[in-house]
XYZ file of C-alpha atoms in Angstrom:
678
model
C 178.651 16.392 30.165
C 176.739 15.136 27.151
C 174.548 17.667 25.423
C 171.676 15.183 25.294
C 171.623 14.888 29.079
C 170.817 18.517 29.570
C 167.268 19.191 30.829
C 165.563 22.532 30.379
C 164.794 24.010 33.762
C 161.590 25.872 34.631
C 161.965 29.606 35.236
C 162.789 30.588 38.808
C 160.326 33.118 40.287
C 161.060 35.492 43.135
C 158.176 35.810 45.619
C 156.972 36.036 49.179
C 154.865 33.525 51.079
C 151.651 34.994 52.458
C 148.989 33.429 54.681
C 145.923 34.538 52.723
C 145.054 36.123 49.438
C 144.210 39.825 49.446
C 140.530 40.604 49.057
C 139.648 42.707 46.029
C 138.530 46.192 46.929
C 134.953 47.065 46.248
C 134.461 49.711 43.664
C 132.748 52.715 45.024
C 129.308 53.189 43.615
C 126.083 55.075 44.149
C 124.266 54.273 47.367
C 120.752 54.320 45.961
C 120.258 50.778 47.284
C 120.138 52.074 50.841
C 116.604 53.192 50.142
C 115.513 50.537 47.668
C 116.889 47.362 49.203
C 114.321 45.167 50.923
C 115.744 42.472 53.269
C 112.852 40.075 53.084
C 110.320 39.467 50.342
C 107.061 37.704 50.771
C 104.468 36.593 48.255
C 102.268 39.604 48.854
C 105.102 42.085 48.307
C 106.266 40.332 45.145
C 102.729 40.363 43.749
C 102.395 44.032 44.614
C 105.699 44.868 42.869
C 104.578 43.049 39.707
C 101.260 44.898 39.755
C 103.031 48.247 40.187
C 105.419 47.449 37.311
C 102.608 46.424 34.941
C 100.575 49.500 35.903
C 103.616 51.712 35.340
C 104.205 50.274 31.850
C 100.562 50.677 30.867
C 100.408 54.230 32.136
C 103.758 55.353 30.691
C 102.429 56.494 27.252
C 99.803 58.662 28.852
C 102.275 60.046 31.355
C 104.740 60.841 28.538
C 102.128 62.716 26.532
C 100.957 64.595 29.620
C 104.511 65.566 30.519
C 105.147 66.719 26.929
C 102.032 68.902 26.994
C 103.122 70.434 30.279
C 106.578 70.948 28.707
C 105.039 72.833 25.788
C 103.160 75.079 28.214
C 106.281 75.629 30.329
C 108.413 76.403 27.240
C 105.782 78.807 25.893
C 105.660 80.642 29.204
C 109.443 80.871 29.378
C 109.680 82.154 25.766
C 106.963 84.728 26.311
C 108.703 86.049 29.404
C 112.024 86.136 27.556
C 110.793 87.809 24.352
C 108.838 90.455 26.276
C 111.933 91.358 28.339
C 109.919 90.744 31.533
C 112.971 90.496 33.778
C 114.452 93.764 32.523
C 111.073 95.502 32.767
C 110.464 94.346 36.368
C 113.922 95.507 37.410
C 113.247 98.955 35.921
C 109.866 99.142 37.679
C 111.427 98.319 41.053
C 114.068 100.999 40.464
C 111.296 103.443 39.427
C 113.127 104.100 36.131
C 110.713 102.498 33.709
C 110.204 105.733 31.730
C 113.969 106.259 31.393
C 114.509 102.706 30.194
C 111.583 102.609 27.753
C 113.734 103.067 24.633
C 116.230 100.404 25.746
C 113.419 97.981 26.592
C 111.789 98.504 23.195
C 115.091 97.988 21.373
C 115.844 94.810 23.347
C 112.324 93.509 22.654
C 112.755 94.014 18.910
C 116.157 92.312 19.033
C 114.754 89.247 20.793
C 111.899 89.036 18.273
C 114.500 89.065 15.499
C 116.491 86.300 17.264
C 113.292 84.281 17.548
C 112.627 84.681 13.850
C 116.176 83.714 12.904
C 116.051 80.624 15.131
C 112.713 79.598 13.624
C 114.063 79.977 10.075
C 117.261 78.079 10.977
C 115.273 75.217 12.488
C 113.031 75.043 9.429
C 116.018 74.999 7.043
C 117.848 72.332 9.082
C 114.701 70.198 9.187
C 114.278 70.440 5.406
C 117.925 69.571 4.738
C 117.770 66.600 7.129
C 114.608 65.373 5.407
C 116.279 65.585 1.973
C 119.418 63.788 3.140
C 118.009 61.153 5.509
C 114.320 60.988 4.724
C 111.537 60.630 7.271
C 113.839 58.932 9.760
C 115.393 62.283 10.604
C 111.968 63.775 11.285
C 110.981 60.865 13.516
C 114.290 61.039 15.361
C 114.032 64.765 15.869
C 110.436 64.401 17.004
C 111.395 61.777 19.605
C 114.228 63.984 20.902
C 111.868 66.966 21.061
C 109.187 64.884 22.815
C 111.635 63.623 25.459
C 112.991 67.145 25.998
C 109.498 68.552 26.474
C 108.596 65.666 28.848
C 111.684 66.382 30.963
C 110.821 70.073 31.019
C 107.216 69.307 31.999
C 107.885 66.707 34.685
C 105.970 67.111 37.955
C 108.667 68.683 40.065
C 108.627 72.120 41.615
C 111.522 74.306 40.592
C 111.840 72.980 37.054
C 112.986 75.525 34.410
C 110.151 77.714 33.248
C 107.828 76.648 36.074
C 106.797 78.558 39.167
C 104.540 76.742 41.621
C 101.923 79.188 42.831
C 98.988 76.963 43.743
C 99.787 73.267 43.796
C 97.122 70.634 43.555
C 96.446 68.027 46.265
C 99.056 65.331 46.618
C 97.894 61.755 46.547
C 98.948 59.292 49.215
C 100.528 57.008 46.661
C 102.780 59.847 45.568
C 103.420 60.768 49.209
C 104.679 57.262 49.977
C 107.172 57.346 47.105
C 110.619 56.606 48.591
C 112.260 59.801 47.423
C 109.333 61.950 48.527
C 109.449 60.193 51.899
C 113.143 61.008 52.288
C 112.501 64.626 51.311
C 109.700 64.823 53.881
C 111.990 63.573 56.652
C 114.570 66.146 55.604
C 112.010 68.955 55.468
C 110.820 68.016 58.966
C 114.482 68.140 60.097
C 114.324 64.536 61.279
C 117.357 63.603 59.175
C 120.170 65.672 57.714
C 120.540 66.839 54.118
C 123.229 64.251 53.415
C 121.396 61.429 55.237
C 118.885 58.975 53.811
C 116.564 56.202 54.950
C 116.790 52.447 54.651
C 113.569 50.805 53.500
C 112.746 47.801 55.679
C 109.277 47.052 54.325
C 108.063 48.394 51.004
C 105.025 50.687 51.078
C 101.929 48.475 50.853
C 98.220 48.890 51.304
C 97.006 47.847 54.742
C 93.378 48.580 55.466
C 92.383 52.055 54.328
C 95.912 53.419 54.111
C 99.554 52.918 53.229
C 102.089 51.328 55.586
C 105.866 51.500 55.369
C 108.730 50.669 57.742
C 112.065 52.472 57.551
C 115.354 52.556 59.434
C 116.664 55.945 60.438
C 120.311 56.897 60.032
C 122.698 56.087 62.874
C 122.170 58.163 66.040
C 118.654 59.143 64.915
C 115.891 57.897 67.231
C 112.341 56.804 66.541
C 111.216 58.686 69.663
C 112.161 61.974 67.981
C 110.029 61.089 64.952
C 107.043 60.356 67.208
C 107.635 63.599 69.084
C 107.680 65.623 65.839
C 104.775 63.836 64.173
C 103.071 67.136 63.323
C 106.109 68.388 61.387
C 106.333 65.150 59.414
C 102.593 65.219 58.684
C 102.980 68.748 57.336
C 105.876 67.663 55.141
C 103.757 64.772 53.812
C 100.756 67.097 53.266
C 98.381 65.052 55.435
C 96.513 65.814 58.631
C 98.273 64.589 61.748
C 95.312 62.374 62.680
C 95.955 60.419 59.454
C 99.610 59.756 60.310
C 100.311 56.963 62.790
C 103.953 56.514 63.807
C 105.164 53.692 66.036
C 108.558 52.489 67.090
C 109.185 48.871 66.090
C 110.181 46.944 69.205
C 111.063 43.374 70.077
C 113.392 41.077 68.161
C 112.622 42.721 64.829
C 113.012 46.289 66.005
C 115.423 48.757 67.478
C 115.523 52.374 68.645
C 115.877 53.680 65.091
C 113.216 51.615 63.300
C 109.951 53.408 62.548
C 106.652 51.985 61.343
C 104.389 54.483 59.588
C 100.776 54.195 58.489
C 99.047 56.975 56.558
C 95.261 56.797 56.314
C 93.430 57.737 53.124
C 91.130 59.975 55.160
C 90.291 60.830 58.769
C 90.151 57.395 60.465
C 87.877 58.703 63.230
C 85.281 60.355 60.983
C 83.075 57.283 60.588
C 80.546 55.794 62.961
C 81.951 54.082 66.075
C 81.673 50.329 66.529
C 79.459 48.708 69.135
C 81.261 46.905 71.938
C 81.887 43.210 71.161
C 80.859 42.373 74.744
C 77.246 42.513 73.568
C 77.825 39.202 71.799
C 79.505 37.575 74.810
C 77.515 35.352 77.142
C 80.110 36.005 79.869
C 83.623 37.356 80.282
C 86.680 36.502 82.348
C 87.776 39.484 84.465
C 91.370 38.288 84.206
C 91.320 38.878 80.456
C 91.869 42.453 79.241
C 88.571 44.132 78.414
C 87.848 45.098 74.762
C 88.242 48.872 74.903
C 88.283 50.202 71.341
C 90.130 50.390 68.033
C 93.163 52.326 66.934
C 93.327 54.316 63.686
C 94.305 51.207 61.724
C 91.266 49.313 62.980
C 93.243 47.029 65.300
C 91.522 45.985 68.523
C 92.819 47.611 71.705
C 92.243 45.880 75.047
C 92.550 47.238 78.575
C 93.848 45.174 81.523
C 92.116 45.803 84.843
C 93.279 43.162 87.322
C 96.500 44.008 89.190
C 96.307 47.624 88.099
C 94.172 50.764 88.395
C 92.632 53.202 85.916
C 92.261 56.970 85.628
C 89.984 58.501 82.972
C 90.104 62.255 82.437
C 88.335 64.599 80.010
C 86.351 67.786 79.747
C 82.539 67.358 79.781
C 80.746 65.607 76.908
C 83.786 63.853 75.465
C 82.878 60.249 76.433
C 84.478 59.927 79.871
C 81.596 58.023 81.484
C 81.245 55.804 78.393
C 84.924 54.849 78.675
C 84.602 54.023 82.374
C 81.500 51.908 81.715
C 83.381 49.956 79.026
C 85.927 48.966 81.662
C 83.141 48.030 84.078
C 81.255 45.971 81.463
C 83.927 43.267 81.326
C 83.841 42.879 85.105
C 80.048 42.854 85.190
C 79.967 39.859 82.832
C 82.173 37.879 85.242
C 79.850 36.551 87.975
C 82.755 36.092 90.406
C 83.598 39.804 90.637
C 82.355 42.252 93.259
C 81.552 45.845 92.293
C 81.411 49.106 94.222
C 79.874 51.930 92.158
C 79.796 55.557 93.349
C 78.233 57.992 90.871
C 78.887 61.556 92.044
C 77.402 62.942 88.839
C 74.028 62.009 90.379
C 72.626 61.162 86.956
C 71.259 57.949 85.501
C 74.376 56.819 83.603
C 75.258 54.189 86.213
C 71.771 53.283 87.498
C 71.694 49.959 85.633
C 74.760 48.824 87.612
C 72.689 48.874 90.815
C 71.302 45.431 89.931
C 74.775 43.854 90.037
C 76.739 46.094 92.446
C 77.705 44.985 95.930
C 77.631 48.648 96.957
C 75.913 51.384 94.966
C 75.065 55.036 95.454
C 74.305 58.087 93.314
C 74.529 61.623 94.650
C 76.836 64.571 95.181
C 76.177 65.700 98.747
C 78.311 65.422 101.876
C 76.404 62.371 103.071
C 77.472 60.540 99.921
C 81.088 61.538 100.492
C 80.906 60.124 104.016
C 79.360 56.939 102.615
C 82.291 56.663 100.191
C 84.662 57.085 103.124
C 82.909 54.183 104.805
C 83.379 52.059 101.670
C 87.055 52.939 101.409
C 87.666 52.105 105.065
C 85.849 48.830 104.475
C 88.073 48.056 101.468
C 91.227 48.954 103.373
C 90.241 46.438 106.025
C 89.437 43.901 103.300
C 92.902 44.326 101.741
C 94.628 43.937 105.091
C 92.574 40.833 105.834
C 93.432 39.297 102.445
C 97.143 39.785 102.992
C 96.899 38.111 106.397
C 95.040 35.171 104.918
C 97.426 34.849 101.951
C 100.345 34.624 104.365
C 98.771 31.501 105.851
C 98.186 29.761 102.472
C 100.635 27.256 101.001
C 102.841 28.100 98.006
C 100.758 25.952 95.664
C 97.538 27.830 96.357
C 99.218 31.226 96.636
C 102.639 31.234 94.919
C 103.168 34.927 95.675
C 101.461 37.584 97.748
C 98.970 38.086 94.929
C 95.464 36.896 94.263
C 95.360 34.313 91.457
C 92.407 33.449 89.173
C 91.823 30.228 91.103
C 91.870 32.054 94.438
C 89.421 34.686 93.205
C 86.861 31.972 92.355
C 87.308 29.951 95.551
C 84.343 30.940 97.717
C 85.974 29.472 100.813
C 88.825 31.987 100.508
C 86.402 34.892 99.870
C 88.872 36.882 97.731
C 86.927 37.801 94.581
C 88.184 40.456 92.198
C 86.699 43.628 93.653
C 86.449 46.852 91.659
C 85.406 50.294 92.878
C 84.295 52.760 90.199
C 84.069 56.419 91.218
C 82.645 58.754 88.593
C 83.314 62.495 89.016
C 85.904 61.692 91.656
C 86.710 65.398 91.965
C 83.498 65.826 94.030
C 84.622 63.764 97.066
C 88.247 64.888 96.668
C 87.213 68.542 96.947
C 84.815 68.064 99.869
C 85.963 70.172 102.828
C 83.600 68.739 105.451
C 85.688 67.976 108.563
C 85.838 64.351 109.676
C 87.516 62.832 112.692
C 90.532 60.658 111.919
C 92.560 59.332 114.856
C 91.303 62.109 117.099
C 92.100 64.868 114.584
C 89.838 66.858 112.285
C 90.770 66.649 108.601
C 88.828 67.626 105.470
C 86.839 64.737 104.024
C 88.425 65.218 100.588
C 91.914 64.908 102.010
C 90.980 61.692 103.805
C 89.381 60.327 100.601
C 92.606 61.056 98.715
C 94.702 59.267 101.341
C 92.488 56.172 101.274
C 92.387 56.050 97.456
C 96.178 56.371 97.332
C 96.562 53.550 99.861
C 94.234 51.308 97.843
C 96.017 52.146 94.572
C 99.322 51.135 96.170
C 98.377 47.955 98.007
C 95.018 46.967 96.569
C 95.913 45.612 93.085
C 97.903 42.631 94.355
C 94.998 41.753 96.650
C 92.530 41.802 93.746
C 91.206 45.342 94.282
C 90.680 47.346 91.077
C 90.466 51.127 91.386
C 88.820 53.034 88.488
C 88.430 56.808 88.746
C 86.861 59.219 86.250
C 87.015 63.013 86.420
C 86.134 66.027 84.286
C 88.577 68.227 86.189
C 92.058 66.747 85.667
C 94.209 69.346 87.412
C 96.919 69.146 90.050
C 94.693 70.679 92.746
C 91.918 68.130 92.263
C 93.854 64.882 91.741
C 96.675 64.599 94.325
C 100.079 63.919 92.806
C 100.614 60.979 95.165
C 97.430 59.331 93.839
C 98.278 59.956 90.185
C 101.765 58.532 90.619
C 100.493 55.061 91.617
C 97.715 54.624 89.020
C 98.856 52.190 86.342
C 96.586 52.797 83.329
C 95.621 56.253 82.078
C 93.115 57.316 79.444
C 92.892 60.971 78.436
C 90.148 62.143 76.143
C 90.102 65.743 74.945
C 91.156 68.263 77.609
C 91.760 72.007 77.556
C 95.568 72.242 77.455
C 98.749 70.175 77.644
C 98.996 70.579 81.422
C 95.690 68.778 81.970
C 96.812 66.114 79.511
C 99.977 65.551 81.511
C 97.953 65.319 84.729
C 96.155 62.291 83.286
C 98.869 60.670 81.154
C 101.943 61.539 83.212
C 104.627 64.182 83.365
C 106.362 65.245 80.130
C 104.076 63.118 77.954
C 103.355 66.116 75.716
C 107.070 66.464 74.955
C 107.079 62.818 73.865
C 104.321 63.399 71.324
C 101.194 62.547 73.365
C 98.910 65.510 74.075
C 95.155 64.938 74.317
C 94.426 68.680 74.166
C 95.196 68.493 70.430
C 92.412 66.010 69.734
C 89.567 67.348 67.618
C 86.311 68.291 69.342
C 84.381 66.316 66.724
C 86.162 63.091 67.674
C 83.870 61.864 70.430
C 85.237 58.924 72.388
C 88.763 59.347 70.969
C 91.559 59.564 73.508
C 95.147 58.661 74.275
C 95.575 55.426 76.206
C 98.650 54.732 78.287
C 98.069 51.107 79.260
C 99.616 49.162 82.084
C 101.061 45.700 81.490
C 102.040 43.930 78.254
C 99.102 45.146 76.201
C 101.006 47.178 73.620
C 104.595 47.638 72.518
C 104.191 51.401 72.556
C 104.248 53.943 75.352
C 100.796 55.235 74.440
C 98.375 55.074 71.529
C 95.337 56.924 70.250
C 92.159 54.876 70.652
C 88.564 55.320 69.614
C 86.517 53.603 72.289
C 83.681 51.257 71.476
C 80.180 52.693 71.546
C 77.904 51.454 74.308
C 74.691 53.497 74.686
C 72.384 53.147 77.667
C 70.296 50.375 76.098
C 73.414 48.240 75.534
C 74.670 49.078 79.022
C 71.386 47.893 80.515
C 71.562 44.658 78.507
C 75.035 43.905 79.862
C 73.979 44.693 83.453
C 70.915 42.436 83.184
C 73.104 39.667 81.797
C 75.553 40.178 84.657
C 72.758 39.843 87.197
C 71.511 36.625 85.573
C 75.036 35.191 85.709
C 75.344 36.045 89.398
C 71.965 34.595 90.221
C 72.947 31.356 88.457
C 76.263 31.175 90.357
C 74.788 32.356 93.649
C 77.210 35.290 93.864
C 74.702 38.131 94.085
C 75.503 40.076 97.263
C 75.102 43.430 98.975
C 73.037 46.133 97.329
C 72.027 43.964 94.358
C 70.781 41.225 96.692
C 68.901 43.667 98.931
C 71.372 43.268 101.794
C 72.868 46.762 101.543
C 70.553 48.169 104.229
C 71.098 51.610 105.733
C 74.045 51.823 108.080
C 72.003 52.452 111.186
C 69.684 49.544 110.380
C 72.715 47.272 110.131
C 73.960 48.608 113.441
C 70.589 47.981 115.042
C 70.850 44.286 114.131
C 73.978 43.893 116.290
C 73.656 41.673 119.413
C 73.229 44.251 122.180
C 74.291 41.847 124.947
C 77.849 41.783 123.611
C 78.205 45.574 123.381
C 79.396 47.774 126.257
C 77.471 50.779 127.485
C 76.674 53.396 126.362
C 77.209 51.945 122.842
C 74.473 49.334 123.328
C 72.016 52.037 124.385
C 72.931 54.150 121.353
C 72.353 51.200 118.987
C 69.022 50.398 120.625
C 67.927 54.031 120.349
C 68.905 54.410 116.701
C 67.081 51.281 115.592
C 66.350 51.525 111.851
C 67.001 55.250 111.592
C 68.525 55.988 108.168
C 70.444 59.127 109.103
C 74.174 59.460 108.519
C 74.663 61.823 111.461
C 73.062 62.095 114.907
C 73.610 65.128 117.227
C 75.185 64.584 120.654
C 72.495 66.678 122.370
C 69.792 64.391 120.982
C 71.542 61.268 122.304
C 72.191 62.817 125.728
C 68.545 63.838 126.070
C 67.148 60.512 124.788
C 69.424 58.315 126.916
C 69.314 60.531 130.015
C 73.084 60.555 130.531
C 75.559 63.226 131.587
C 77.097 64.862 128.475
C 80.744 64.963 129.608
C 80.822 61.364 130.829
C 78.958 60.202 127.709
C 81.490 61.873 125.419
C 84.427 60.380 127.326
C 82.961 56.853 127.248
C 82.112 57.066 123.534
C 85.657 58.265 122.821
C 87.111 55.286 124.681
C 84.985 53.026 122.467
C 86.430 54.627 119.283
C 83.587 57.047 118.471
C 84.879 60.590 118.151
C 82.404 63.495 117.870
C 82.428 65.758 114.847
C 80.483 68.746 113.534
C 77.814 68.748 110.852
C 74.894 70.872 109.710
C 71.360 69.775 110.585
C 68.018 71.547 110.034
C 66.629 73.351 113.082
C 63.051 73.765 114.259
C 62.829 77.100 112.456
C 63.857 75.512 109.147
C 67.359 76.959 109.147
C 70.415 74.740 109.191
C 72.859 75.026 112.034
C 76.167 73.411 112.891
C 76.109 71.023 115.869
C 78.346 68.376 117.394
C 77.450 64.742 117.005
C 78.486 61.281 115.777
C 78.711 59.760 112.320
C 76.775 56.517 112.126
C 79.672 55.062 110.113
C 81.930 55.518 113.171
C 79.303 53.869 115.352
C 79.055 50.925 112.977
C 82.819 50.434 112.913
C 82.841 50.424 116.702
C 80.104 47.780 116.705
C 82.036 45.622 114.228
C 85.184 45.935 116.288
C 83.549 45.135 119.637
C 80.939 42.565 118.640
C 81.173 39.579 116.311
C 77.611 40.016 115.182
C 78.242 43.404 113.614
C 81.283 42.186 111.705
C 79.462 39.212 110.301
C 76.610 41.401 109.292
C 78.962 43.609 107.286
C 80.735 40.773 105.535
C 77.506 39.089 104.459
């Protein structure tokens, strides 16, 4: 083969075919970014970061000088302790051998003074030599090194060499919200471990009168535990717990370990309360949640009323009646609602509602409890009637077995939103007067509790709103069956955590919500556990709006004007809520059987709630045994009550409640029923 025909071959490489290239391994590094990294930046955050950076640069000279001065003080203190042999002296004093060690202490003190002198001379000589060799640059360089060393020694950090924190000054919120301080606070509160850290989701920014920050907890740590231990975290941050608001971030942007914190500059409830915005409203829609108050951050809190029920509990003079009237105010400004108001405080707090209420009474005696029983029986019948009528409606008018806004305003259907407000509900619930129920004697309070529980269960879907207020929230007063079916709870300050749980629900104190820890000076501040989609939190602290009597009267007068314009004024407000016996006397006697017709004719317009059997027997001239049997067949069962005698003393006699007589009239004659529904 010719030499010119030879071709130089490329080198042959040995290898292996692989499907994909190996990914380079990441170099391990410090994980400081876990705390500093911010997923999303907005214009406000960027502007705030620039402002903080500029402020930090401008303040750095002053901070350096201040730190250097503190370093000089710290170094002087350390040197003085060292040269005076303070550690050796204290040890000898504790061992009670100071006299024996006096010579050794004096010798050591002289030695350390000599060392100090030698060091001072050496430093002076070295400084002079450096100045001769390198000029003023050496002095400037040494001064800078000395300044930095003193600044490091004097930095604001407890435990630094030569420093012993005895009385620390107040910490500012800006310093408290520093990321590292925040992590240390979580560790001190034992909410995260020593080797765990936080992930900053939203940088600390000013919102309102405080600082807000959102963080992610380490894996397996829950936001609920942070809320539960809010007091420990507040202590670690050196703020009062009322200034620290902690919420779990929910929805698409949240998870079980994401916490939103807001720290107020000062007590957010110390200022004057705000007037209710309903004063500026010409009317209100009962289907909209009622403006109820503001949280610590100043955000509006609303309270839904339709399709739910409400329980307000507190010790006296904490704003319980004011809170209940706020809920009623929104319904009063809707002319298509119907109100029942029972004030067992027997004061004047609710008197203005008499001009708009379908039923109204104020008192705390047994006759008022029996009147409430009559109302509750009336409402039970109303609920049953609404369900029967809804079953006959088409699916367009009534899609479900619930009252809709359109249905509540249709006068032909006669299903308006109806609310019954009972203030000091513990009075009727504790009444032990016996009443006849299905032929059996039961205490009136027990029967009231059963009817309220029935209405709380079945009434909301039929448009019945139940609102109860009590100053005695204990398990003996409020039956557990009634508490279990009430949707919304509002607890102002109570005596202990048990009473708080009675209002808010079982185990709420272990979840961080205890109204007994509210301050006595915070009038109108309570913990709200709302029903419905009002808030993304289990409960929240709310300061209710302020509505004094003059504002309450304005709202009630406006509600009456709205009802007069719509023609929806009924019952007590329209002058139709006549005494029970007067209503009975208007029944058509020809349609009633005897002896019921004779009883109605005899009673006439008598306003009593109870009439003795002996009086009826004597007035009608009938035989007592036969009269009792016939009245029982007509649904009127005798009961016992106390009436004044001729000698002025009260005595217990058998007789009939006029409410039972009225119900018998309504059941047996159409005239009585129409008279009640008017």
